[in-house]
Short mmCIF file of C-alpha atoms in Angstrom, two decimals:
data_model
loop_
_atom_site.label_atom_id
_atom_site.label_comp_id
_atom_site.label_asym_id
_atom_site.label_seq_id
_atom_site.Cartn_x
_atom_site.Cartn_y
_atom_site.Cartn_z
CA MET A 39 -0.43 -0.92 -24.27
CA MET A 40 -4.09 -0.14 -23.66
CA GLN A 41 -4.96 1.39 -20.29
CA ASN A 42 -7.21 -1.04 -18.42
CA TYR A 43 -7.75 1.08 -15.33
CA GLU A 44 -9.67 4.20 -14.47
CA ASP A 45 -8.05 7.25 -12.91
CA PHE A 46 -9.58 7.86 -9.49
CA TRP A 47 -9.02 11.14 -7.68
CA TYR A 48 -9.99 11.68 -4.07
CA GLN A 49 -9.43 14.25 -1.36
CA SER A 50 -7.43 13.54 1.78
CA GLY A 51 -8.70 14.59 5.20
CA ASP A 52 -6.42 17.65 5.05
CA GLY A 53 -7.48 18.67 1.54
CA LEU A 54 -4.83 17.20 -0.79
CA ARG A 55 -5.82 15.81 -4.18
CA LEU A 56 -4.67 12.18 -4.21
CA TYR A 57 -4.62 9.60 -6.98
CA ALA A 58 -5.28 5.89 -7.42
CA ARG A 59 -5.54 3.54 -10.36
CA ASP A 60 -8.79 1.59 -10.24
CA TYR A 61 -8.67 -1.69 -12.16
CA PRO A 62 -12.23 -3.07 -12.34
CA CYS A 63 -12.76 -6.81 -12.08
CA GLY A 64 -12.88 -8.32 -15.56
CA ASP A 65 -15.06 -11.28 -14.56
CA ASN A 66 -18.69 -10.20 -14.91
CA THR A 67 -19.89 -13.42 -13.24
CA ILE A 68 -18.57 -12.25 -9.87
CA ASP A 69 -21.27 -10.10 -8.23
CA HIS A 70 -19.11 -8.50 -5.54
CA PRO A 71 -15.43 -9.07 -6.29
CA GLN A 72 -12.94 -8.66 -3.48
CA THR A 73 -10.81 -5.53 -3.65
CA LEU A 74 -7.03 -5.50 -3.38
CA LEU A 75 -5.41 -2.29 -2.17
CA CYS A 76 -1.81 -2.09 -3.45
CA MET A 77 0.55 0.24 -1.57
CA HIS A 78 4.02 1.03 -2.87
CA GLY A 79 7.41 1.56 -1.24
CA LEU A 80 8.95 4.82 -0.04
CA THR A 81 10.12 6.28 -3.34
CA ARG A 82 7.73 4.43 -5.65
CA ASN A 83 4.20 4.86 -7.04
CA SER A 84 1.10 3.10 -8.39
CA ALA A 85 2.83 2.08 -11.63
CA ASP A 86 4.81 -0.52 -9.66
CA PHE A 87 1.75 -2.74 -9.56
CA ALA A 88 0.74 -2.46 -13.24
CA GLU A 89 1.71 -6.00 -14.27
CA LEU A 90 0.32 -7.55 -11.09
CA ALA A 91 -2.93 -5.59 -11.43
CA ASP A 92 -3.26 -6.59 -15.10
CA TYR A 93 -3.21 -10.21 -14.01
CA LEU A 94 -5.24 -9.97 -10.80
CA CYS A 95 -8.03 -7.79 -12.18
CA GLN A 96 -9.31 -10.88 -13.99
CA ARG A 97 -10.77 -11.98 -10.61
CA TYR A 98 -10.45 -8.97 -8.29
CA ARG A 99 -10.94 -5.24 -8.28
CA VAL A 100 -7.46 -3.73 -7.82
CA LEU A 101 -6.69 -0.28 -6.43
CA SER A 102 -3.11 0.92 -6.78
CA VAL A 103 -2.38 4.20 -5.03
CA ASP A 104 0.07 7.07 -5.28
CA GLN A 105 0.80 8.19 -1.73
CA ARG A 106 0.90 11.94 -1.14
CA GLY A 107 3.89 13.49 -2.86
CA ARG A 108 4.36 10.49 -5.16
CA GLY A 109 3.29 9.83 -8.73
CA ARG A 110 0.24 11.87 -9.66
CA SER A 111 -0.80 12.73 -6.10
CA GLU A 112 -0.42 16.26 -4.85
CA TYR A 113 2.65 17.22 -2.83
CA ASP A 114 2.16 18.15 0.82
CA SER A 115 3.89 21.36 1.89
CA VAL A 116 3.94 20.12 5.50
CA VAL A 117 6.99 17.83 5.64
CA ALA A 118 5.86 16.35 8.98
CA ASN A 119 2.88 14.77 7.16
CA TYR A 120 5.13 12.36 5.25
CA THR A 121 4.70 9.55 7.79
CA PRO A 122 3.17 6.07 7.67
CA LEU A 123 0.35 7.13 10.01
CA THR A 124 -0.66 9.96 7.68
CA TYR A 125 -0.52 7.64 4.67
CA VAL A 126 -2.67 5.10 6.52
CA GLN A 127 -5.25 7.78 7.26
CA ASP A 128 -5.24 8.62 3.54
CA MET A 129 -5.91 4.95 2.77
CA PHE A 130 -8.86 4.80 5.16
CA THR A 131 -10.20 8.00 3.54
CA LEU A 132 -9.94 6.31 0.13
CA LEU A 133 -11.76 3.21 1.40
CA ASP A 134 -14.47 5.39 2.95
CA GLN A 135 -14.95 7.40 -0.25
CA LEU A 136 -15.31 4.16 -2.24
CA ASP A 137 -17.58 2.65 0.45
CA LEU A 138 -15.30 -0.38 0.87
CA ALA A 139 -15.92 -2.24 4.10
CA GLU A 140 -13.17 -4.83 3.58
CA VAL A 141 -10.03 -5.16 1.45
CA ILE A 142 -7.00 -7.36 0.90
CA LEU A 143 -3.79 -5.37 1.39
CA VAL A 144 -0.77 -5.75 -0.88
CA GLY A 145 2.16 -3.81 0.54
CA THR A 146 5.76 -3.43 -0.57
CA SER A 147 8.29 -2.07 1.94
CA LEU A 148 6.63 1.12 3.26
CA GLY A 149 3.34 -0.30 1.98
CA GLY A 150 3.99 -3.37 4.13
CA LEU A 151 4.47 -1.18 7.21
CA MET A 152 1.23 0.57 6.34
CA SER A 153 -0.47 -2.83 6.09
CA PHE A 154 0.61 -3.67 9.64
CA LEU A 155 -0.73 -0.33 10.90
CA MET A 156 -4.03 -0.62 9.03
CA SER A 157 -4.68 -4.12 10.33
CA ALA A 158 -3.95 -2.98 13.90
CA MET A 159 -6.14 0.13 13.63
CA GLN A 160 -9.16 -1.34 11.82
CA PRO A 161 -8.77 -5.13 11.79
CA LYS A 162 -12.30 -5.84 10.57
CA ARG A 163 -11.59 -3.97 7.33
CA ILE A 164 -8.60 -6.15 6.43
CA SER A 165 -9.42 -9.66 5.21
CA ALA A 166 -5.82 -10.57 4.29
CA MET A 167 -2.37 -9.06 3.81
CA ILE A 168 0.34 -9.81 1.29
CA ILE A 169 3.59 -8.05 2.12
CA ASN A 170 7.08 -8.06 0.68
CA ASP A 171 10.39 -6.31 1.23
CA ILE A 172 9.61 -5.79 4.90
CA GLY A 173 9.83 -7.90 8.02
CA PRO A 174 9.96 -7.72 11.79
CA GLU A 175 13.56 -6.49 11.63
CA VAL A 176 14.91 -3.89 9.23
CA ASP A 177 18.57 -4.26 8.25
CA SER A 178 20.41 -1.02 9.04
CA ARG A 179 22.53 -1.41 5.87
CA GLY A 180 19.37 -1.19 3.79
CA LEU A 181 18.24 1.91 5.64
CA GLU A 182 21.64 3.55 5.12
CA ARG A 183 21.46 2.77 1.40
CA ILE A 184 18.01 4.35 1.15
CA LYS A 185 19.11 7.42 3.13
CA SER A 186 22.02 7.87 0.72
CA TYR A 187 19.70 8.74 -2.17
CA VAL A 188 16.22 9.75 -0.94
CA GLY A 189 15.60 13.46 -1.43
CA LYS A 190 19.13 14.12 -2.68
CA SER A 191 18.93 13.81 -6.44
CA ALA A 192 18.97 16.83 -8.72
CA PRO A 193 16.47 17.12 -11.57
CA VAL A 194 17.41 15.33 -14.77
CA SER A 195 17.26 16.90 -18.22
CA SER A 196 16.55 13.85 -20.38
CA TRP A 197 15.16 10.33 -20.23
CA ASP A 198 18.70 9.00 -20.81
CA ASP A 199 19.88 10.85 -17.69
CA ALA A 200 16.88 9.56 -15.75
CA VAL A 201 17.61 5.96 -16.79
CA ALA A 202 21.26 6.37 -15.77
CA ARG A 203 20.20 7.72 -12.35
CA ALA A 204 17.67 4.91 -11.84
CA ARG A 205 20.27 2.29 -12.72
CA GLU A 206 22.79 3.83 -10.35
CA ILE A 207 20.32 3.54 -7.46
CA ALA A 208 18.49 0.30 -8.25
CA GLU A 209 20.79 -1.93 -10.31
CA VAL A 210 21.79 -3.79 -7.15
CA ALA A 211 18.16 -4.96 -6.89
CA PHE A 212 17.63 -5.60 -10.62
CA PRO A 213 20.99 -6.74 -12.04
CA ASP A 214 19.46 -8.60 -15.00
CA PHE A 215 17.22 -5.83 -16.38
CA SER A 216 17.47 -5.19 -20.11
CA ASP A 217 17.73 -1.65 -21.49
CA GLU A 218 14.00 -1.79 -22.31
CA GLN A 219 13.16 -2.85 -18.74
CA TRP A 220 15.26 0.01 -17.36
CA LEU A 221 13.38 2.47 -19.55
CA ASP A 222 10.01 1.06 -18.41
CA PHE A 223 11.17 1.13 -14.78
CA THR A 224 12.33 4.74 -15.14
CA HIS A 225 9.05 5.85 -16.70
CA GLY A 226 7.38 4.46 -13.59
CA ILE A 227 9.39 6.64 -11.19
CA TYR A 228 9.96 9.87 -13.14
CA ARG A 229 7.45 12.22 -14.67
CA GLU A 230 7.83 14.97 -17.23
CA GLU A 231 6.73 18.38 -16.10
CA ASP A 232 6.10 21.48 -18.20
CA GLY A 233 8.91 24.00 -18.06
#
């Protein structure tokens, strides 16, 4: 599949190198297309929005981010910085660096929480919000499930092992995935590193 986005790198307020996918609007008749800012869940990354961005970039500019420590963004050695407020500040830094006065937020889970915070902190910058997998009440069973696997998995030695691990964690949410879909899903959450 051809890449239809540009890699965008920016620096956080505390000096980390952060990453976003920038899908330009494909409709040249729109002078100033609206921008959607897509923010992923706790253990996810910008690849989660690839199919949605492919569709929406026909009429909108779409930014899909990797929060610090996720995807291609740099890891933060200060564990206390892994909080929604820090991520929100990173998002405002991104918007400032791109000179974006107003965006539509698309937030999944943690990204939905960030959407709430962003709209409370700078309401004039948020023209709309689309959120999923989050609500006014968070089910404690869901939190316990997440706590059972976040930060506890050992490195894997092959893509087959990675797929097996991904299925073990997420099959409850995606029971009808084919083997090909599991491989695509896994490539979105794991990355190969040298050595």
